[in-house]
Amino acid sequence: MMRHERLNALLDLLAERGQVQVDEAVEALSVSPATVRRDMDALAEQRLLTRTRGGAVLSSVAYDLPVRYRAEHRPRQKRDIARAAGRLVSRGSVIGLSGGTTTTEIARALAGRSDLGEAGPRPNLTVVTNALNIAYELSVRPTIKIVLTGGVAHSRTFELVGPYSDLVLGQITMDVAFVGVNGVDPRVGATVHDEAEARVNLLMAQRAGRAVLVADSTKIGNRAFATIGGPEVFDTFITDGDAPEAARRAFEEAGWSLLTPQPAPGEGEDD
């Protein structure tokens, strides 16, 4: 297991349990006690966990793990969602992308499309985003126009929030907006950890002709602090094919339009 994979796995254990002892991590990760201690110390330096006698607890500020540590979680499922989302985008469109690992995967899928890379007098795609990492990745694509919303950077999600974001979004329209979240419940709707982030996501959805919620199936049933909205906000909810049948029925009965793409040929269960 590579180091970044161990760090992700260790953070996942902490997210599930709240605290982990060294011997528990050794058993779960199949590595030596010395390796676990070094990894815990490295994460503690970045304030993602707090070291305790014999283990670690989840840091009080680590409620939302940075994008770089969540990027490798369920990559196949996120690629499936990204491919389905990409089919909703035509050449010449103006799209919105909120922050998050799933929307980042959508940006990568679009960046790789040959029709969007063809040279021409005008951009083949305009991307409006409040995510610094997405803007950075797409900025090297000369055929894609990038519009950053402005605002104050959120240190853990790389997202811009606040009144400056509201000002920009309030003056533009988009064809389709893709919004990632921390949790989605058929009754409560889509939720995120931060109320300022929820406000930007809602405004982005409202300024688009079509608002699409994107979240892998592990987010289903989770509820975070701030609500964005339900089917009255989002025209479509794209999740992966691992979503339980009972959950799909619950969303459809609550009025959601659900899309669950299947894995691409040749893709394993978990890359």
PDB file of C-alpha atoms in Angstrom:
ATOM      1  CA  MET A   1       0.000   0.000   0.000  1.00  0.00           C
ATOM      2  CA  MET A   2       1.380   3.382  -1.043  1.00  0.00           C
ATOM      3  CA  ARG A   3       1.828   6.098   1.579  1.00  0.00           C
ATOM      4  CA  HIS A   4      -1.003   8.314   0.314  1.00  0.00           C
ATOM      5  CA  GLU A   5      -3.276   5.249   0.319  1.00  0.00           C
ATOM      6  CA  ARG A   6      -2.345   4.506   3.937  1.00  0.00           C
ATOM      7  CA  LEU A   7      -3.035   8.094   4.961  1.00  0.00           C
ATOM      8  CA  ASN A   8      -6.429   7.988   3.264  1.00  0.00           C
ATOM      9  CA  ALA A   9      -7.238   4.653   4.893  1.00  0.00           C
ATOM     10  CA  LEU A  10      -6.167   5.895   8.315  1.00  0.00           C
ATOM     11  CA  LEU A  11      -8.319   9.007   7.970  1.00  0.00           C
ATOM     12  CA  ASP A  12     -11.241   6.843   6.860  1.00  0.00           C
ATOM     13  CA  LEU A  13     -10.834   4.707   9.990  1.00  0.00           C
ATOM     14  CA  LEU A  14     -10.865   7.820  12.145  1.00  0.00           C
ATOM     15  CA  ALA A  15     -13.912   9.178  10.349  1.00  0.00           C
ATOM     16  CA  GLU A  16     -15.766   5.931  11.050  1.00  0.00           C
ATOM     17  CA  ARG A  17     -14.672   5.393  14.659  1.00  0.00           C
ATOM     18  CA  GLY A  18     -13.689   8.789  16.001  1.00  0.00           C
ATOM     19  CA  GLN A  19     -10.551   7.302  17.559  1.00  0.00           C
ATOM     20  CA  VAL A  20      -8.115   4.547  16.611  1.00  0.00           C
ATOM     21  CA  GLN A  21      -5.420   2.755  18.582  1.00  0.00           C
ATOM     22  CA  VAL A  22      -2.112   1.878  16.932  1.00  0.00           C
ATOM     23  CA  ASP A  23      -2.776  -1.862  17.182  1.00  0.00           C
ATOM     24  CA  GLU A  24      -6.204  -1.401  15.555  1.00  0.00           C
ATOM     25  CA  ALA A  25      -4.650   0.496  12.661  1.00  0.00           C
ATOM     26  CA  VAL A  26      -1.913  -2.145  12.320  1.00  0.00           C
ATOM     27  CA  GLU A  27      -4.554  -4.849  11.932  1.00  0.00           C
ATOM     28  CA  ALA A  28      -6.740  -2.829   9.559  1.00  0.00           C
ATOM     29  CA  LEU A  29      -3.928  -1.600   7.308  1.00  0.00           C
ATOM     30  CA  SER A  30      -1.595  -4.629   7.530  1.00  0.00           C
ATOM     31  CA  VAL A  31       1.472  -2.516   8.261  1.00  0.00           C
ATOM     32  CA  SER A  32       3.955  -2.274  11.112  1.00  0.00           C
ATOM     33  CA  PRO A  33       3.349  -0.323  14.338  1.00  0.00           C
ATOM     34  CA  ALA A  34       6.268   1.961  13.443  1.00  0.00           C
ATOM     35  CA  THR A  35       4.665   2.809  10.093  1.00  0.00           C
ATOM     36  CA  VAL A  36       1.315   3.588  11.737  1.00  0.00           C
ATOM     37  CA  ARG A  37       2.983   5.865  14.282  1.00  0.00           C
ATOM     38  CA  ARG A  38       4.857   7.752  11.546  1.00  0.00           C
ATOM     39  CA  ASP A  39       1.658   8.198   9.552  1.00  0.00           C
ATOM     40  CA  MET A  40      -0.223   9.402  12.624  1.00  0.00           C
ATOM     41  CA  ASP A  41       2.539  11.866  13.405  1.00  0.00           C
ATOM     42  CA  ALA A  42       2.492  13.178   9.816  1.00  0.00           C
ATOM     43  CA  LEU A  43      -1.272  13.714   9.907  1.00  0.00           C
ATOM     44  CA  ALA A  44      -1.041  15.305  13.341  1.00  0.00           C
ATOM     45  CA  GLU A  45       1.426  17.870  11.970  1.00  0.00           C
ATOM     46  CA  GLN A  46      -1.245  18.866   9.452  1.00  0.00           C
ATOM     47  CA  ARG A  47      -3.878  19.012  12.228  1.00  0.00           C
ATOM     48  CA  LEU A  48      -5.980  16.280  10.657  1.00  0.00           C
ATOM     49  CA  LEU A  49      -5.840  14.216  13.823  1.00  0.00           C
ATOM     50  CA  THR A  50      -4.737  14.546  17.438  1.00  0.00           C
ATOM     51  CA  ARG A  51      -2.255  12.051  18.855  1.00  0.00           C
ATOM     52  CA  THR A  52      -3.186  10.279  22.066  1.00  0.00           C
ATOM     53  CA  ARG A  53      -1.390   7.762  24.231  1.00  0.00           C
ATOM     54  CA  GLY A  54      -1.324   4.681  22.016  1.00  0.00           C
ATOM     55  CA  GLY A  55      -3.295   6.091  19.109  1.00  0.00           C
ATOM     56  CA  ALA A  56      -5.138   9.098  17.702  1.00  0.00           C
ATOM     57  CA  VAL A  57      -8.508  10.838  17.680  1.00  0.00           C
ATOM     58  CA  LEU A  58     -10.132  12.820  14.933  1.00  0.00           C
ATOM     59  CA  SER A  59      -9.113  16.457  15.130  1.00  0.00           C
ATOM     60  CA  SER A  60     -11.834  18.860  16.168  1.00  0.00           C
ATOM     61  CA  VAL A  61     -11.168  20.868  13.007  1.00  0.00           C
ATOM     62  CA  ALA A  62     -11.034  17.916  10.622  1.00  0.00           C
ATOM     63  CA  TYR A  63     -14.749  17.759   9.925  1.00  0.00           C
ATOM     64  CA  ASP A  64     -14.122  17.952   6.177  1.00  0.00           C
ATOM     65  CA  LEU A  65     -10.957  16.280   4.934  1.00  0.00           C
ATOM     66  CA  PRO A  66      -8.957  18.243   2.366  1.00  0.00           C
ATOM     67  CA  VAL A  67      -9.546  17.389  -1.286  1.00  0.00           C
ATOM     68  CA  ARG A  68      -6.053  15.931  -1.640  1.00  0.00           C
ATOM     69  CA  TYR A  69      -6.861  13.284   0.999  1.00  0.00           C
ATOM     70  CA  ARG A  70     -10.309  12.422  -0.360  1.00  0.00           C
ATOM     71  CA  ALA A  71      -9.380  12.201  -4.029  1.00  0.00           C
ATOM     72  CA  GLU A  72      -8.545   8.485  -3.937  1.00  0.00           C
ATOM     73  CA  HIS A  73     -11.775   7.440  -2.207  1.00  0.00           C
ATOM     74  CA  ARG A  74     -14.051   5.455  -4.577  1.00  0.00           C
ATOM     75  CA  PRO A  75     -12.335   6.664  -7.774  1.00  0.00           C
ATOM     76  CA  ARG A  76     -14.157   4.231 -10.081  1.00  0.00           C
ATOM     77  CA  GLN A  77     -17.573   5.358  -8.867  1.00  0.00           C
ATOM     78  CA  LYS A  78     -16.642   9.007  -9.310  1.00  0.00           C
ATOM     79  CA  ARG A  79     -15.447   8.351 -12.856  1.00  0.00           C
ATOM     80  CA  ASP A  80     -18.789   6.677 -13.603  1.00  0.00           C
ATOM     81  CA  ILE A  81     -20.628   9.753 -12.325  1.00  0.00           C
ATOM     82  CA  ALA A  82     -18.310  12.053 -14.277  1.00  0.00           C
ATOM     83  CA  ARG A  83     -18.937  10.210 -17.531  1.00  0.00           C
ATOM     84  CA  ALA A  84     -22.703  10.454 -17.034  1.00  0.00           C
ATOM     85  CA  ALA A  85     -22.408  14.151 -16.170  1.00  0.00           C
ATOM     86  CA  GLY A  86     -20.272  14.796 -19.234  1.00  0.00           C
ATOM     87  CA  ARG A  87     -23.030  13.490 -21.485  1.00  0.00           C
ATOM     88  CA  LEU A  88     -25.163  16.419 -20.321  1.00  0.00           C
ATOM     89  CA  VAL A  89     -22.596  18.945 -21.585  1.00  0.00           C
ATOM     90  CA  SER A  90     -22.500  20.008 -25.212  1.00  0.00           C
ATOM     91  CA  ARG A  91     -19.866  22.032 -27.008  1.00  0.00           C
ATOM     92  CA  GLY A  92     -20.310  25.752 -26.421  1.00  0.00           C
ATOM     93  CA  SER A  93     -22.068  25.277 -23.083  1.00  0.00           C
ATOM     94  CA  VAL A  94     -21.610  27.375 -19.968  1.00  0.00           C
ATOM     95  CA  ILE A  95     -21.442  25.081 -16.956  1.00  0.00           C
ATOM     96  CA  GLY A  96     -21.017  25.513 -13.219  1.00  0.00           C
ATOM     97  CA  LEU A  97     -18.853  23.296 -11.026  1.00  0.00           C
ATOM     98  CA  SER A  98     -18.884  23.506  -7.245  1.00  0.00           C
ATOM     99  CA  GLY A  99     -15.947  22.208  -5.251  1.00  0.00           C
ATOM    100  CA  GLY A 100     -15.403  18.563  -4.340  1.00  0.00           C
ATOM    101  CA  THR A 101     -13.743  15.412  -5.591  1.00  0.00           C
ATOM    102  CA  THR A 102     -16.683  14.317  -7.756  1.00  0.00           C
ATOM    103  CA  THR A 103     -16.952  17.671  -9.520  1.00  0.00           C
ATOM    104  CA  THR A 104     -13.157  17.637  -9.937  1.00  0.00           C
ATOM    105  CA  GLU A 105     -13.518  14.305 -11.724  1.00  0.00           C
ATOM    106  CA  ILE A 106     -16.162  15.861 -13.977  1.00  0.00           C
ATOM    107  CA  ALA A 107     -13.717  18.664 -14.838  1.00  0.00           C
ATOM    108  CA  ARG A 108     -11.064  16.087 -15.755  1.00  0.00           C
ATOM    109  CA  ALA A 109     -13.493  14.135 -17.917  1.00  0.00           C
ATOM    110  CA  LEU A 110     -14.466  17.280 -19.810  1.00  0.00           C
ATOM    111  CA  ALA A 111     -10.841  18.355 -20.201  1.00  0.00           C
ATOM    112  CA  GLY A 112     -10.130  15.055 -21.932  1.00  0.00           C
ATOM    113  CA  ARG A 113     -12.925  15.342 -24.514  1.00  0.00           C
ATOM    114  CA  SER A 114     -11.575  15.732 -28.038  1.00  0.00           C
ATOM    115  CA  ASP A 115     -14.442  17.954 -29.236  1.00  0.00           C
ATOM    116  CA  LEU A 116     -13.749  20.431 -26.444  1.00  0.00           C
ATOM    117  CA  GLY A 117     -10.055  20.530 -27.296  1.00  0.00           C
ATOM    118  CA  GLU A 118     -10.420  21.566 -30.923  1.00  0.00           C
ATOM    119  CA  ALA A 119      -8.953  24.970 -31.749  1.00  0.00           C
ATOM    120  CA  GLY A 120     -11.369  27.707 -32.776  1.00  0.00           C
ATOM    121  CA  PRO A 121     -12.140  31.413 -32.553  1.00  0.00           C
ATOM    122  CA  ARG A 122     -14.185  30.974 -29.365  1.00  0.00           C
ATOM    123  CA  PRO A 123     -13.946  28.793 -26.265  1.00  0.00           C
ATOM    124  CA  ASN A 124     -15.528  25.385 -26.671  1.00  0.00           C
ATOM    125  CA  LEU A 125     -16.671  25.418 -23.052  1.00  0.00           C
ATOM    126  CA  THR A 126     -17.049  28.000 -20.309  1.00  0.00           C
ATOM    127  CA  VAL A 127     -16.648  26.766 -16.743  1.00  0.00           C
ATOM    128  CA  VAL A 128     -17.845  28.854 -13.813  1.00  0.00           C
ATOM    129  CA  THR A 129     -16.437  27.546 -10.554  1.00  0.00           C
ATOM    130  CA  ASN A 130     -15.754  28.547  -6.973  1.00  0.00           C
ATOM    131  CA  ALA A 131     -13.151  25.772  -6.630  1.00  0.00           C
ATOM    132  CA  LEU A 132      -9.524  26.872  -6.823  1.00  0.00           C
ATOM    133  CA  ASN A 133      -8.231  23.388  -7.638  1.00  0.00           C
ATOM    134  CA  ILE A 134     -10.658  22.966 -10.558  1.00  0.00           C
ATOM    135  CA  ALA A 135      -9.736  26.373 -11.979  1.00  0.00           C
ATOM    136  CA  TYR A 136      -6.043  25.486 -11.654  1.00  0.00           C
ATOM    137  CA  GLU A 137      -6.432  22.149 -13.461  1.00  0.00           C
ATOM    138  CA  LEU A 138      -8.460  23.608 -16.331  1.00  0.00           C
ATOM    139  CA  SER A 139      -6.454  26.801 -16.740  1.00  0.00           C
ATOM    140  CA  VAL A 140      -3.913  25.037 -18.981  1.00  0.00           C
ATOM    141  CA  ARG A 141      -6.682  24.238 -21.504  1.00  0.00           C
ATOM    142  CA  PRO A 142      -6.776  27.172 -23.949  1.00  0.00           C
ATOM    143  CA  THR A 143     -10.114  26.078 -25.448  1.00  0.00           C
ATOM    144  CA  ILE A 144     -11.864  26.189 -22.064  1.00  0.00           C
ATOM    145  CA  LYS A 145     -12.763  29.556 -20.555  1.00  0.00           C
ATOM    146  CA  ILE A 146     -12.514  29.677 -16.752  1.00  0.00           C
ATOM    147  CA  VAL A 147     -14.558  32.055 -14.622  1.00  0.00           C
ATOM    148  CA  LEU A 148     -13.769  32.117 -10.895  1.00  0.00           C
ATOM    149  CA  THR A 149     -16.498  33.422  -8.639  1.00  0.00           C
ATOM    150  CA  GLY A 150     -14.178  35.232  -6.254  1.00  0.00           C
ATOM    151  CA  GLY A 151     -14.629  35.143  -2.513  1.00  0.00           C
ATOM    152  CA  VAL A 152     -12.777  33.936   0.567  1.00  0.00           C
ATOM    153  CA  ALA A 153     -10.936  30.618   0.215  1.00  0.00           C
ATOM    154  CA  HIS A 154     -12.065  27.752   2.421  1.00  0.00           C
ATOM    155  CA  SER A 155      -8.853  26.117   3.637  1.00  0.00           C
ATOM    156  CA  ARG A 156     -10.109  22.533   3.594  1.00  0.00           C
ATOM    157  CA  THR A 157     -12.156  22.352   0.399  1.00  0.00           C
ATOM    158  CA  PHE A 158     -10.355  24.902  -1.809  1.00  0.00           C
ATOM    159  CA  GLU A 159     -13.719  26.626  -2.374  1.00  0.00           C
ATOM    160  CA  LEU A 160     -14.389  30.361  -2.523  1.00  0.00           C
ATOM    161  CA  VAL A 161     -17.354  31.528  -0.456  1.00  0.00           C
ATOM    162  CA  GLY A 162     -18.859  34.778   0.773  1.00  0.00           C
ATOM    163  CA  PRO A 163     -20.474  37.914  -0.678  1.00  0.00           C
ATOM    164  CA  TYR A 164     -18.012  38.248  -3.549  1.00  0.00           C
ATOM    165  CA  SER A 165     -19.058  34.808  -4.801  1.00  0.00           C
ATOM    166  CA  ASP A 166     -22.708  35.841  -4.500  1.00  0.00           C
ATOM    167  CA  LEU A 167     -22.022  39.025  -6.488  1.00  0.00           C
ATOM    168  CA  VAL A 168     -20.500  37.202  -9.462  1.00  0.00           C
ATOM    169  CA  LEU A 169     -23.024  34.358  -9.534  1.00  0.00           C
ATOM    170  CA  GLY A 170     -25.892  36.816  -9.308  1.00  0.00           C
ATOM    171  CA  GLN A 171     -24.862  38.389 -12.622  1.00  0.00           C
ATOM    172  CA  ILE A 172     -24.420  35.325 -14.829  1.00  0.00           C
ATOM    173  CA  THR A 173     -26.437  32.385 -16.135  1.00  0.00           C
ATOM    174  CA  MET A 174     -25.333  28.838 -16.892  1.00  0.00           C
ATOM    175  CA  ASP A 175     -26.704  26.000 -18.977  1.00  0.00           C
ATOM    176  CA  VAL A 176     -26.063  23.340 -16.365  1.00  0.00           C
ATOM    177  CA  ALA A 177     -24.517  23.343 -12.885  1.00  0.00           C
ATOM    178  CA  PHE A 178     -22.996  20.314 -11.182  1.00  0.00           C
ATOM    179  CA  VAL A 179     -23.026  20.503  -7.396  1.00  0.00           C
ATOM    180  CA  GLY A 180     -21.183  18.130  -5.049  1.00  0.00           C
ATOM    181  CA  VAL A 181     -22.247  17.629  -1.421  1.00  0.00           C
ATOM    182  CA  ASN A 182     -21.328  15.902   1.840  1.00  0.00           C
ATOM    183  CA  GLY A 183     -24.646  14.140   2.272  1.00  0.00           C
ATOM    184  CA  VAL A 184     -27.998  13.605   0.588  1.00  0.00           C
ATOM    185  CA  ASP A 185     -31.238  12.348   2.071  1.00  0.00           C
ATOM    186  CA  PRO A 186     -34.446  11.821   0.070  1.00  0.00           C
ATOM    187  CA  ARG A 187     -36.445  13.976   2.513  1.00  0.00           C
ATOM    188  CA  VAL A 188     -33.912  16.449   3.923  1.00  0.00           C
ATOM    189  CA  GLY A 189     -32.190  16.973   0.582  1.00  0.00           C
ATOM    190  CA  ALA A 190     -28.568  17.807  -0.216  1.00  0.00           C
ATOM    191  CA  THR A 191     -26.395  19.029   2.665  1.00  0.00           C
ATOM    192  CA  VAL A 192     -22.861  20.303   3.270  1.00  0.00           C
ATOM    193  CA  HIS A 193     -20.823  21.059   6.380  1.00  0.00           C
ATOM    194  CA  ASP A 194     -20.592  24.828   5.933  1.00  0.00           C
ATOM    195  CA  GLU A 195     -23.475  27.305   5.633  1.00  0.00           C
ATOM    196  CA  ALA A 196     -21.481  29.687   3.411  1.00  0.00           C
ATOM    197  CA  GLU A 197     -20.697  26.823   1.053  1.00  0.00           C
ATOM    198  CA  ALA A 198     -24.390  25.845   1.021  1.00  0.00           C
ATOM    199  CA  ARG A 199     -25.352  29.387   0.002  1.00  0.00           C
ATOM    200  CA  VAL A 200     -22.922  29.439  -2.935  1.00  0.00           C
ATOM    201  CA  ASN A 201     -24.004  25.967  -4.075  1.00  0.00           C
ATOM    202  CA  LEU A 202     -27.682  26.951  -3.946  1.00  0.00           C
ATOM    203  CA  LEU A 203     -27.080  30.136  -5.906  1.00  0.00           C
ATOM    204  CA  MET A 204     -25.069  28.248  -8.511  1.00  0.00           C
ATOM    205  CA  ALA A 205     -27.937  25.779  -8.897  1.00  0.00           C
ATOM    206  CA  GLN A 206     -30.502  28.557  -9.164  1.00  0.00           C
ATOM    207  CA  ARG A 207     -28.546  30.415 -11.858  1.00  0.00           C
ATOM    208  CA  ALA A 208     -28.410  27.342 -14.115  1.00  0.00           C
ATOM    209  CA  GLY A 209     -31.003  26.140 -16.605  1.00  0.00           C
ATOM    210  CA  ARG A 210     -30.437  22.662 -15.203  1.00  0.00           C
ATOM    211  CA  ALA A 211     -29.068  21.859 -11.744  1.00  0.00           C
ATOM    212  CA  VAL A 212     -27.498  18.447 -11.236  1.00  0.00           C
ATOM    213  CA  LEU A 213     -26.555  16.976  -7.872  1.00  0.00           C
ATOM    214  CA  VAL A 214     -23.544  14.626  -8.046  1.00  0.00           C
ATOM    215  CA  ALA A 215     -22.595  12.374  -5.133  1.00  0.00           C
ATOM    216  CA  ASP A 216     -21.319   8.826  -4.819  1.00  0.00           C
ATOM    217  CA  SER A 217     -23.546   6.336  -3.017  1.00  0.00           C
ATOM    218  CA  THR A 218     -21.666   6.567   0.302  1.00  0.00           C
ATOM    219  CA  LYS A 219     -23.180  10.046   0.709  1.00  0.00           C
ATOM    220  CA  ILE A 220     -26.722   8.666   0.595  1.00  0.00           C
ATOM    221  CA  GLY A 221     -28.425   8.820   3.986  1.00  0.00           C
ATOM    222  CA  ASN A 222     -25.829  11.212   5.410  1.00  0.00           C
ATOM    223  CA  ARG A 223     -26.898  14.590   6.771  1.00  0.00           C
ATOM    224  CA  ALA A 224     -24.482  17.477   7.192  1.00  0.00           C
ATOM    225  CA  PHE A 225     -25.074  20.824   8.915  1.00  0.00           C
ATOM    226  CA  ALA A 226     -26.347  23.100   6.131  1.00  0.00           C
ATOM    227  CA  THR A 227     -29.132  22.275   3.703  1.00  0.00           C
ATOM    228  CA  ILE A 228     -29.022  23.212   0.013  1.00  0.00           C
ATOM    229  CA  GLY A 229     -32.309  21.717  -1.111  1.00  0.00           C
ATOM    230  CA  GLY A 230     -34.081  18.767  -2.674  1.00  0.00           C
ATOM    231  CA  PRO A 231     -35.843  18.040  -5.977  1.00  0.00           C
ATOM    232  CA  GLU A 232     -37.237  21.571  -5.982  1.00  0.00           C
ATOM    233  CA  VAL A 233     -33.627  22.731  -6.548  1.00  0.00           C
ATOM    234  CA  PHE A 234     -32.034  19.852  -8.452  1.00  0.00           C
ATOM    235  CA  ASP A 235     -33.414  18.589 -11.741  1.00  0.00           C
ATOM    236  CA  THR A 236     -31.293  15.424 -11.601  1.00  0.00           C
ATOM    237  CA  PHE A 237     -29.326  13.432  -9.013  1.00  0.00           C
ATOM    238  CA  ILE A 238     -26.446  11.370 -10.435  1.00  0.00           C
ATOM    239  CA  THR A 239     -24.976   8.712  -8.159  1.00  0.00           C
ATOM    240  CA  ASP A 240     -23.116   5.458  -8.840  1.00  0.00           C
ATOM    241  CA  GLY A 241     -24.556   2.031  -9.503  1.00  0.00           C
ATOM    242  CA  ASP A 242     -23.698   0.840  -5.982  1.00  0.00           C
ATOM    243  CA  ALA A 243     -26.663   2.746  -4.556  1.00  0.00           C
ATOM    244  CA  PRO A 244     -28.992   0.231  -2.821  1.00  0.00           C
ATOM    245  CA  GLU A 245     -32.283  -0.446  -4.564  1.00  0.00           C
ATOM    246  CA  ALA A 246     -34.242   0.602  -1.471  1.00  0.00           C
ATOM    247  CA  ALA A 247     -32.454   3.960  -1.457  1.00  0.00           C
ATOM    248  CA  ARG A 248     -33.196   4.492  -5.139  1.00  0.00           C
ATOM    249  CA  ARG A 249     -36.886   3.835  -4.560  1.00  0.00           C
ATOM    250  CA  ALA A 250     -36.919   6.247  -1.609  1.00  0.00           C
ATOM    251  CA  PHE A 251     -35.474   9.041  -3.727  1.00  0.00           C
ATOM    252  CA  GLU A 252     -37.844   8.398  -6.616  1.00  0.00           C
ATOM    253  CA  GLU A 253     -40.842   8.298  -4.258  1.00  0.00           C
ATOM    254  CA  ALA A 254     -39.715  11.658  -2.813  1.00  0.00           C
ATOM    255  CA  GLY A 255     -39.765  13.210  -6.289  1.00  0.00           C
ATOM    256  CA  TRP A 256     -36.093  12.989  -7.272  1.00  0.00           C
ATOM    257  CA  SER A 257     -35.027  12.247 -10.845  1.00  0.00           C
ATOM    258  CA  LEU A 258     -32.281   9.674 -10.281  1.00  0.00           C
ATOM    259  CA  LEU A 259     -29.552   8.592 -12.697  1.00  0.00           C
ATOM    260  CA  THR A 260     -27.290   5.666 -11.746  1.00  0.00           C
ATOM    261  CA  PRO A 261     -24.748   4.870 -14.478  1.00  0.00           C
ATOM    262  CA  GLN A 262     -23.078   1.476 -14.576  1.00  0.00           C
ATOM    263  CA  PRO A 263     -19.278   1.012 -14.603  1.00  0.00           C
ATOM    264  CA  ALA A 264     -17.506   1.367 -17.909  1.00  0.00           C
ATOM    265  CA  PRO A 265     -16.415  -1.940 -19.516  1.00  0.00           C
ATOM    266  CA  GLY A 266     -13.190  -3.241 -18.033  1.00  0.00           C
ATOM    267  CA  GLU A 267     -13.371  -1.218 -14.806  1.00  0.00           C
ATOM    268  CA  GLY A 268     -12.990  -3.171 -11.570  1.00  0.00           C
ATOM    269  CA  GLU A 269     -15.153  -2.882  -8.520  1.00  0.00           C
ATOM    270  CA  ASP A 270     -12.684  -0.620  -6.743  1.00  0.00           C
ATOM    271  CA  ASP A 271      -9.630   0.780  -8.505  1.00  0.00           C
TER     272      ASP A 271
END
